[in-house]
Tab-separated table of C-alpha atoms in Angstrom:
chain	number	residue	atom	x	y	z
A	16	UNK	CA	-15.948	1.087	-18.543
A	17	UNK	CA	-15.841	-1.117	-15.839
A	18	UNK	CA	-13.052	-3.697	-15.822
A	19	UNK	CA	-14.095	-7.230	-16.689
A	20	UNK	CA	-13.385	-10.140	-14.138
A	21	UNK	CA	-12.362	-12.309	-17.052
A	22	UNK	CA	-9.366	-10.920	-17.562
A	23	UNK	CA	-6.420	-13.278	-19.223
A	24	UNK	CA	-3.976	-15.076	-16.743
A	25	UNK	CA	-0.640	-16.573	-16.913
A	26	UNK	CA	0.258	-19.183	-14.676
A	27	UNK	CA	3.697	-18.531	-13.012
A	28	UNK	CA	3.602	-20.277	-9.533
A	29	UNK	CA	4.154	-23.903	-8.202
A	30	UNK	CA	4.237	-25.300	-4.754
A	31	UNK	CA	7.758	-25.767	-2.856
A	32	UNK	CA	8.428	-27.653	0.027
A	33	UNK	CA	4.915	-27.595	1.041
A	34	UNK	CA	4.253	-24.439	0.638
A	35	UNK	CA	2.040	-22.694	-1.674
A	36	UNK	CA	4.025	-20.028	-3.791
A	37	UNK	CA	1.140	-18.491	-5.354
A	38	UNK	CA	0.465	-15.906	-3.135
A	39	UNK	CA	0.813	-12.273	-3.566
A	40	UNK	CA	3.934	-10.880	-3.215
A	41	UNK	CA	4.294	-6.849	-2.312
A	42	UNK	CA	7.213	-5.237	-4.428
A	43	UNK	CA	9.109	-2.684	-2.861
A	44	UNK	CA	7.895	-3.073	0.492
A	45	UNK	CA	10.943	-4.046	3.108
A	46	UNK	CA	8.746	-4.582	5.981
A	47	UNK	CA	6.670	-7.884	5.987
A	48	UNK	CA	4.132	-6.387	8.711
A	49	UNK	CA	1.745	-6.216	5.966
A	50	UNK	CA	1.997	-9.842	4.932
A	51	UNK	CA	1.155	-12.539	7.669
A	52	UNK	CA	2.964	-10.904	9.993
A	53	UNK	CA	1.148	-9.774	13.094
A	54	UNK	CA	0.738	-5.830	12.890
A	55	UNK	CA	1.987	-3.751	15.969
A	56	UNK	CA	-0.030	-4.638	19.148
A	57	UNK	CA	-0.667	-8.033	18.535
A	58	UNK	CA	-3.318	-7.110	15.663
A	59	UNK	CA	-4.433	-10.110	13.229
A	60	UNK	CA	-3.437	-8.156	9.780
A	61	UNK	CA	-4.088	-11.208	7.780
A	62	UNK	CA	-3.079	-9.199	4.710
A	63	UNK	CA	-1.229	-12.623	3.490
A	64	UNK	CA	-3.185	-15.500	5.152
A	65	UNK	CA	-0.913	-18.508	5.809
A	66	UNK	CA	-1.924	-21.220	3.040
A	67	UNK	CA	-3.866	-19.236	0.879
A	68	UNK	CA	-3.975	-20.484	-2.812
A	69	UNK	CA	-5.265	-17.604	-5.125
A	70	UNK	CA	-5.442	-19.243	-8.169
A	71	UNK	CA	-3.931	-17.868	-11.237
A	72	UNK	CA	-1.892	-14.530	-11.170
A	73	UNK	CA	-3.125	-11.751	-13.646
A	74	UNK	CA	-0.438	-12.061	-16.843
A	75	UNK	CA	0.228	-10.571	-20.043
A	76	UNK	CA	-2.927	-12.019	-21.545
A	77	UNK	CA	-1.017	-14.417	-23.654
A	78	UNK	CA	-3.255	-17.351	-22.537
A	79	UNK	CA	-4.405	-20.284	-24.690
A	80	UNK	CA	-8.513	-21.432	-24.632
A	81	UNK	CA	-8.559	-24.196	-22.567
A	82	UNK	CA	-5.586	-24.020	-20.677
A	83	UNK	CA	-5.626	-24.494	-16.703
A	84	UNK	CA	-5.575	-20.622	-15.790
A	85	UNK	CA	-9.155	-20.504	-17.579
A	86	UNK	CA	-10.526	-23.923	-15.372
A	87	UNK	CA	-8.592	-21.851	-12.130
A	88	UNK	CA	-10.168	-18.416	-12.803
A	89	UNK	CA	-13.845	-20.342	-13.546
A	90	UNK	CA	-13.263	-22.022	-9.664
A	91	UNK	CA	-12.345	-18.602	-8.483
A	92	UNK	CA	-15.708	-17.330	-9.881
A	93	UNK	CA	-17.626	-20.285	-8.674
A	94	UNK	CA	-16.259	-19.534	-4.874
A	95	UNK	CA	-17.992	-16.140	-5.185
A	96	UNK	CA	-21.229	-17.864	-6.896
A	97	UNK	CA	-21.179	-20.331	-3.986
A	98	UNK	CA	-20.584	-17.688	-1.124
A	99	UNK	CA	-23.350	-15.422	-2.729
A	100	UNK	CA	-25.841	-18.536	-2.634
A	101	UNK	CA	-25.187	-18.925	1.121
A	102	UNK	CA	-25.762	-15.119	1.616
A	103	UNK	CA	-29.021	-15.070	-0.579
A	104	UNK	CA	-30.481	-18.057	1.523
A	105	UNK	CA	-29.995	-15.932	5.043
A	106	UNK	CA	-31.225	-12.461	3.429
A	107	UNK	CA	-34.557	-14.327	1.753
A	108	UNK	CA	-35.298	-15.784	5.030
A	109	UNK	CA	-34.910	-12.430	6.628
A	110	UNK	CA	-37.883	-10.339	7.647
A	111	UNK	CA	-38.229	-6.633	6.449
A	112	UNK	CA	-37.465	-5.577	9.903
A	113	UNK	CA	-33.592	-7.151	9.560
A	114	UNK	CA	-33.119	-6.479	6.341
A	115	UNK	CA	-34.470	-2.549	6.722
A	116	UNK	CA	-36.272	-1.960	9.828
A	117	UNK	CA	-33.205	-1.802	12.476
A	118	UNK	CA	-31.403	0.806	10.785
A	119	UNK	CA	-34.431	2.827	9.715
A	120	UNK	CA	-35.194	2.523	13.279
A	121	UNK	CA	-31.563	4.049	14.297
A	122	UNK	CA	-32.121	6.419	11.376
A	123	UNK	CA	-35.502	7.572	13.305
A	124	UNK	CA	-34.528	7.458	16.563
A	125	UNK	CA	-31.456	10.034	15.933
A	126	UNK	CA	-34.404	12.131	14.648
A	127	UNK	CA	-36.065	12.116	17.552
A	128	UNK	CA	-33.093	12.782	19.479
A	129	UNK	CA	-32.458	16.483	17.704
A	130	UNK	CA	-35.051	18.344	19.919
A	131	UNK	CA	-33.422	17.007	22.974
A	132	UNK	CA	-29.978	18.011	21.998
A	133	UNK	CA	-30.925	21.519	20.947
A	134	UNK	CA	-32.869	22.431	23.887
A	135	UNK	CA	-29.867	20.773	26.133
A	136	UNK	CA	-27.782	23.789	24.638
A	137	UNK	CA	-29.855	26.659	25.960
A	138	UNK	CA	-28.787	25.762	29.602
A	139	UNK	CA	-25.920	27.883	31.139
A	140	UNK	CA	-24.849	24.635	32.775
A	141	UNK	CA	-21.895	22.699	31.625
A	142	UNK	CA	-23.011	19.531	31.943
A	143	UNK	CA	-26.722	19.554	29.871
A	144	UNK	CA	-24.769	22.014	27.624
A	145	UNK	CA	-21.782	19.045	26.795
A	146	UNK	CA	-24.838	16.635	26.711
A	147	UNK	CA	-26.627	18.824	24.149
A	148	UNK	CA	-23.302	19.092	22.241
A	149	UNK	CA	-22.772	15.271	22.160
A	150	UNK	CA	-26.118	14.246	21.355
A	151	UNK	CA	-26.158	17.080	18.391
A	152	UNK	CA	-22.645	15.536	17.158
A	153	UNK	CA	-23.857	11.921	17.269
A	154	UNK	CA	-26.857	12.565	15.520
A	155	UNK	CA	-25.171	14.647	12.887
A	156	UNK	CA	-23.204	12.077	12.260
A	157	UNK	CA	-25.364	9.148	12.263
A	158	UNK	CA	-27.851	10.919	9.238
A	159	UNK	CA	-24.653	12.027	7.426
A	160	UNK	CA	-22.239	8.889	7.378
A	161	UNK	CA	-24.688	6.205	8.420
A	162	UNK	CA	-27.622	7.713	6.743
A	163	UNK	CA	-25.517	8.866	3.568
A	164	UNK	CA	-23.662	5.471	3.371
A	165	UNK	CA	-27.180	3.709	3.350
A	166	UNK	CA	-28.629	5.592	0.614
A	167	UNK	CA	-25.772	5.703	-1.760
A	168	UNK	CA	-26.344	1.878	-1.626
A	169	UNK	CA	-29.979	2.043	-2.070
A	170	UNK	CA	-29.902	-0.290	1.220
A	171	UNK	CA	-32.710	1.419	3.174
A	172	UNK	CA	-35.698	0.581	0.957
A	173	UNK	CA	-36.236	-1.819	-2.039
A	174	UNK	CA	-38.085	0.934	-3.999
A	175	UNK	CA	-35.340	2.610	-6.298
A	176	UNK	CA	-38.083	5.754	-6.572
A	177	UNK	CA	-37.622	6.177	-2.585
A	178	UNK	CA	-33.829	5.182	-2.692
A	179	UNK	CA	-33.668	8.371	-4.678
A	180	UNK	CA	-35.414	10.352	-2.029
A	181	UNK	CA	-33.635	9.097	0.721
A	182	UNK	CA	-30.382	9.614	-1.319
A	183	UNK	CA	-30.954	13.250	-1.872
A	184	UNK	CA	-32.491	13.763	1.887
A	185	UNK	CA	-29.534	12.163	3.440
A	186	UNK	CA	-26.847	12.977	0.872
A	187	UNK	CA	-27.446	16.559	0.162
A	188	UNK	CA	-29.612	17.470	2.580
A	189	UNK	CA	-27.782	16.570	5.768
A	190	UNK	CA	-24.338	16.005	4.035
A	191	UNK	CA	-24.022	18.827	1.848
A	192	UNK	CA	-22.805	16.498	-0.994
A	193	UNK	CA	-24.063	16.051	-4.585
A	194	UNK	CA	-25.882	12.649	-5.053
A	195	UNK	CA	-24.366	12.125	-8.402
A	196	UNK	CA	-20.964	12.821	-7.220
A	197	UNK	CA	-21.064	10.743	-3.738
A	198	UNK	CA	-22.767	7.683	-5.999
A	199	UNK	CA	-20.202	7.732	-8.897
A	200	UNK	CA	-17.114	8.207	-6.675
A	201	UNK	CA	-18.313	5.683	-3.785
A	202	UNK	CA	-20.473	2.802	-5.709
A	203	UNK	CA	-18.973	2.987	-9.125
A	204	UNK	CA	-15.160	3.228	-8.350
A	205	UNK	CA	-14.148	2.961	-4.587
A	206	UNK	CA	-16.308	-0.444	-4.589
A	207	UNK	CA	-16.021	-1.200	-8.350
A	208	UNK	CA	-12.096	-0.638	-7.899
A	209	UNK	CA	-11.229	-1.122	-4.648
A	210	UNK	CA	-7.509	-0.696	-3.618
A	211	UNK	CA	-6.953	-0.539	-7.571
A	212	UNK	CA	-4.193	1.871	-8.100
A	213	UNK	CA	-5.348	5.277	-9.559
A	214	UNK	CA	-8.879	4.239	-9.202
A	215	UNK	CA	-9.934	3.101	-5.518
A	216	UNK	CA	-6.911	3.237	-4.026
A	217	UNK	CA	-8.254	5.723	-1.251
A	218	UNK	CA	-5.780	8.102	-2.727
A	219	UNK	CA	-8.462	10.874	-2.640
A	220	UNK	CA	-7.864	10.717	1.457
A	221	UNK	CA	-4.185	11.212	1.392
A	222	UNK	CA	-2.642	14.444	1.967
A	223	UNK	CA	0.863	14.154	1.801
A	224	UNK	CA	1.949	17.495	2.073
A	225	UNK	CA	0.647	17.306	6.087
A	226	UNK	CA	2.864	15.673	8.540
A	227	UNK	CA	1.475	12.805	10.487
A	228	UNK	CA	0.388	14.369	13.486
A	229	UNK	CA	-1.798	17.335	11.929
A	230	UNK	CA	-3.532	14.899	9.634
A	231	UNK	CA	-4.440	12.386	12.393
A	232	UNK	CA	-5.130	14.896	14.713
A	233	UNK	CA	-5.751	18.338	13.748
A	234	UNK	CA	-6.603	18.204	10.186
A	235	UNK	CA	-10.224	16.338	10.974
A	236	UNK	CA	-11.616	19.228	12.438
A	237	UNK	CA	-11.879	21.206	9.079
A	238	UNK	CA	-13.805	18.282	7.667
A	239	UNK	CA	-16.923	20.390	7.956
A	240	UNK	CA	-15.765	23.346	6.088
A	241	UNK	CA	-14.362	21.246	3.585
A	242	UNK	CA	-16.916	18.691	2.820
A	243	UNK	CA	-19.035	21.711	1.048
A	244	UNK	CA	-15.859	22.881	-0.293
A	245	UNK	CA	-15.233	19.887	-2.450
A	246	UNK	CA	-18.957	19.135	-3.076
A	247	UNK	CA	-19.199	22.693	-4.575
A	248	UNK	CA	-16.454	22.268	-6.880
A	249	UNK	CA	-17.868	18.837	-7.685
A	250	UNK	CA	-20.612	20.533	-8.768
A	251	UNK	CA	-18.982	21.382	-12.501
A	252	UNK	CA	-19.485	17.988	-12.957
A	253	UNK	CA	-22.835	17.614	-12.890
A	254	UNK	CA	-26.303	18.915	-14.996
A	255	UNK	CA	-27.011	22.279	-14.168
A	256	UNK	CA	-30.656	20.954	-12.907
A	257	UNK	CA	-28.799	18.378	-10.490
A	258	UNK	CA	-26.411	21.319	-9.224
A	259	UNK	CA	-29.308	23.713	-8.761
A	260	UNK	CA	-31.012	20.889	-6.688
A	261	UNK	CA	-27.728	20.364	-4.613
A	262	UNK	CA	-27.329	23.732	-3.808
A	263	UNK	CA	-30.766	24.421	-2.707
A	264	UNK	CA	-30.378	21.229	-0.388
A	265	UNK	CA	-27.121	22.356	0.987
A	266	UNK	CA	-28.541	25.970	1.840
A	267	UNK	CA	-31.280	24.645	3.336
A	268	UNK	CA	-29.478	21.894	5.704
A	269	UNK	CA	-27.078	24.574	6.701
A	270	UNK	CA	-29.468	27.353	7.010
A	271	UNK	CA	-31.975	25.025	9.469
A	272	UNK	CA	-29.078	24.095	11.588
A	273	UNK	CA	-28.041	27.711	12.005
A	274	UNK	CA	-31.888	28.834	12.655
A	275	UNK	CA	-32.571	25.937	15.498
A	276	UNK	CA	-29.399	26.939	17.130
A	277	UNK	CA	-30.343	31.143	17.139
A	278	UNK	CA	-34.333	30.173	18.416
A	279	UNK	CA	-34.406	27.178	19.590
A	280	UNK	CA	-30.976	26.808	21.612
A	281	UNK	CA	-31.048	30.682	22.207
A	282	UNK	CA	-27.624	31.859	20.880
A	283	UNK	CA	-27.209	35.255	20.896
A	284	UNK	CA	-24.475	35.724	18.350
A	285	UNK	CA	-24.168	34.600	15.152
A	286	UNK	CA	-20.781	33.602	15.709
A	287	UNK	CA	-21.640	31.749	18.658
A	288	UNK	CA	-23.786	29.461	16.491
A	289	UNK	CA	-21.403	28.747	13.838
A	290	UNK	CA	-18.688	27.537	16.067
A	291	UNK	CA	-21.351	25.290	17.741
A	292	UNK	CA	-22.041	24.146	14.275
A	293	UNK	CA	-18.732	23.397	13.682
A	294	UNK	CA	-18.098	21.865	17.050
A	295	UNK	CA	-21.122	19.203	16.443
A	296	UNK	CA	-20.547	18.598	13.288
A	297	UNK	CA	-16.811	17.871	13.907
A	298	UNK	CA	-17.241	15.736	17.142
A	299	UNK	CA	-17.015	12.393	15.135
A	300	UNK	CA	-14.532	13.689	12.358
A	301	UNK	CA	-11.345	12.158	13.784
A	302	UNK	CA	-12.840	8.585	13.688
A	303	UNK	CA	-14.669	9.118	10.695
A	304	UNK	CA	-11.023	9.891	9.042
A	305	UNK	CA	-9.327	7.101	11.003
A	306	UNK	CA	-11.768	4.468	9.630
A	307	UNK	CA	-11.538	5.300	5.978
A	308	UNK	CA	-7.793	5.083	5.696
A	309	UNK	CA	-7.604	2.224	8.159
A	310	UNK	CA	-9.803	-0.367	6.289
A	311	UNK	CA	-7.996	0.110	2.885
A	312	UNK	CA	-4.578	1.860	2.652
A	313	UNK	CA	-1.830	-0.426	3.584
A	314	UNK	CA	-3.492	-3.378	2.250
A	315	UNK	CA	-2.686	-4.879	-0.965
A	316	UNK	CA	-2.787	-2.765	-4.040
A	317	UNK	CA	-3.453	-3.448	-7.621
A	318	UNK	CA	-2.846	-2.452	-11.288
A	319	UNK	CA	-5.824	-2.363	-13.083
A	320	UNK	CA	-4.614	-4.645	-15.714
A	321	UNK	CA	-3.542	-7.265	-12.883
A	322	UNK	CA	-6.617	-7.309	-10.591
A	323	UNK	CA	-7.861	-10.462	-9.164
A	324	UNK	CA	-11.039	-11.493	-9.076
A	325	UNK	CA	-13.905	-10.139	-6.960
A	326	UNK	CA	-13.588	-12.084	-4.078
A	327	UNK	CA	-9.852	-12.482	-3.516
A	328	UNK	CA	-9.873	-8.751	-4.429
A	329	UNK	CA	-12.567	-7.741	-1.617
A	330	UNK	CA	-10.873	-10.488	1.088
A	331	UNK	CA	-7.269	-8.919	0.256
A	332	UNK	CA	-7.940	-5.275	0.006
A	333	UNK	CA	-10.572	-4.683	2.877
A	334	UNK	CA	-10.210	-5.068	6.871
A	335	UNK	CA	-12.779	-5.155	9.701
A	336	UNK	CA	-12.354	-2.989	12.861
A	337	UNK	CA	-13.948	-4.313	16.286
A	338	UNK	CA	-17.391	-3.545	17.304
A	339	UNK	CA	-17.583	-0.379	18.940
A	340	UNK	CA	-21.138	1.013	20.444
A	341	UNK	CA	-20.466	4.505	19.613
A	342	UNK	CA	-18.932	3.708	16.080
A	343	UNK	CA	-21.784	0.920	15.231
A	344	UNK	CA	-24.448	3.638	16.124
A	345	UNK	CA	-23.000	6.489	14.246
A	346	UNK	CA	-21.551	4.755	11.208
A	347	UNK	CA	-23.061	1.340	10.725
A	348	UNK	CA	-21.839	-2.316	10.686
A	349	UNK	CA	-21.014	-1.987	7.305
A	350	UNK	CA	-18.336	0.677	8.104
A	351	UNK	CA	-16.720	-1.112	10.985
A	352	UNK	CA	-16.946	-4.336	11.849
A	353	UNK	CA	-18.249	-5.737	8.953
A	354	UNK	CA	-16.240	-4.027	6.025
A	355	UNK	CA	-15.337	-6.941	4.437
A	356	UNK	CA	-18.938	-8.062	4.097
A	357	UNK	CA	-20.147	-4.761	2.796
A	358	UNK	CA	-17.646	-4.618	-0.070
A	359	UNK	CA	-18.518	-8.071	-1.077
A	360	UNK	CA	-22.530	-7.573	-0.974
A	361	UNK	CA	-22.657	-3.800	-0.832
A	362	UNK	CA	-26.809	-3.485	-1.292
A	363	UNK	CA	-27.222	-4.964	1.906
A	364	UNK	CA	-28.289	-3.032	5.249
A	365	UNK	CA	-25.705	-2.683	8.147
A	366	UNK	CA	-27.871	-5.109	10.227
A	367	UNK	CA	-27.834	-7.842	7.138
A	368	UNK	CA	-24.009	-7.430	6.858
A	369	UNK	CA	-23.657	-7.760	10.638
A	370	UNK	CA	-26.312	-10.966	10.050
A	371	UNK	CA	-24.245	-12.832	7.390
A	372	UNK	CA	-20.759	-12.169	9.337
A	373	UNK	CA	-20.313	-15.321	10.602
A	374	UNK	CA	-21.123	-17.018	7.280
A	375	UNK	CA	-18.886	-14.841	5.352
A	376	UNK	CA	-15.512	-15.136	7.690
A	377	UNK	CA	-16.086	-18.712	8.069
A	378	UNK	CA	-16.345	-19.173	4.060
A	379	UNK	CA	-13.487	-17.261	3.565
A	380	UNK	CA	-11.566	-19.006	6.285
A	381	UNK	CA	-12.430	-22.297	5.015
A	382	UNK	CA	-11.397	-21.870	1.512
A	383	UNK	CA	-7.979	-20.439	2.640
A	384	UNK	CA	-8.743	-16.855	2.041
A	385	UNK	CA	-7.764	-13.638	3.495
A	386	UNK	CA	-10.486	-12.265	6.358
A	387	UNK	CA	-8.357	-9.222	7.735
A	388	UNK	CA	-9.180	-7.831	11.096
A	389	UNK	CA	-7.738	-5.442	13.375
A	390	UNK	CA	-7.862	-3.106	16.242
A	391	UNK	CA	-8.616	0.767	16.165
A	392	UNK	CA	-5.811	1.256	18.509
A	393	UNK	CA	-3.200	-1.235	16.153
A	394	UNK	CA	-3.865	0.549	13.015
A	395	UNK	CA	-3.679	3.894	14.619
A	396	UNK	CA	-0.098	2.943	15.700
A	397	UNK	CA	0.878	1.311	12.380
A	398	UNK	CA	-0.317	4.800	10.446
A	399	UNK	CA	1.674	6.969	13.243
A	400	UNK	CA	4.785	4.366	12.974
A	401	UNK	CA	4.550	4.019	8.728
A	402	UNK	CA	3.022	7.612	8.068
A	403	UNK	CA	5.567	8.328	5.254
A	404	UNK	CA	5.041	5.007	3.517
A	405	UNK	CA	1.430	4.338	3.711
A	406	UNK	CA	-0.300	7.893	3.262
A	407	UNK	CA	3.209	10.643	1.517
A	408	UNK	CA	4.692	7.662	-1.046
A	409	UNK	CA	3.068	5.770	-3.828
A	410	UNK	CA	1.695	2.267	-2.628
A	411	UNK	CA	3.760	-0.409	-3.134
A	412	UNK	CA	1.835	-2.654	-6.173
A	413	UNK	CA	1.149	-6.159	-5.343
A	414	UNK	CA	2.162	-8.805	-7.699
A	415	UNK	CA	0.331	-11.885	-8.086
A	416	UNK	CA	2.973	-14.640	-8.565
A	417	UNK	CA	0.819	-17.476	-9.890
A	418	UNK	CA	-1.110	-20.635	-8.909
A	419	UNK	CA	-0.192	-23.470	-6.686
């Protein structure tokens, strides 16, 4: 039951002293650093962009047809339409290589690196062995994070049939998760209701019983263990055929990894092979957890019945991190430096998100809409300083207070 963007609205704002009063107001948050003020470290977390004109507030539904709010919402819808047309022109003028080939090549290169990684682990010397761990760790996260993410959005191919095949391969075989639940939770809920309280507010990433240092630096090591356990629990919500398929793929993925460590890498003990599996699968678990919380939590949150239009919802509730060679390769541009673009156009590949980034950023800034950007170190410091507020307590609700 998706929420419609045409929710009734009511104007409550006005322009005061040449300043726009129609900007979101955070209730219950005394620290203004989540507004237009810079975050710690001189970041540019422009959550409440200066001069932003959001149009109407979401009210109680007592709008008479033909009133100004209706026209305002129509104008807001026109913004997304105009931006979509600009992006569509770029997509249509792009080659298959740009739309899909670049990302497929990255995934293919990762597969080709697997033999080298397993063979390096045969060495008794530290440097080749560590090179093998690093190689397998990067390959694992490229396949499980980048591959699964693109597959869940059917961004690897324009064929729905092949898209389903790739989704099963990357999500179930490589990542040990079930396609149905992964697609539902990520595509339908997280993308459909980004930063909507109780739905897509990233609350699944919160573990309030852990303190800040355990959560940020120790708990990520358990991701390879927790992921299949969570997946097994979610199998209760899918049909038995899908559950059986998922179990077979999960077992095959784990067993192939274990068998290769024993018979190719030369591990003598099952426990040493399992320990190596844990080490490689958790190599980039810290940035994986960090990226998932940095780019949404701490930004404006909305109620389901008082959500803004899509273009405002995504520009307010999504944040981009700077480009990073390792994370760009392993996680993909759409999860790092082009997360805003990805949430606005989720079916585009990582390379296409990178290509449309100048267009989207320029358009949002031209229309005085927020375009949130921050550094990794700044967000890490912010979460360490305000962990209780952001990760333990209930998130503050953003109140839209009207139009200009």
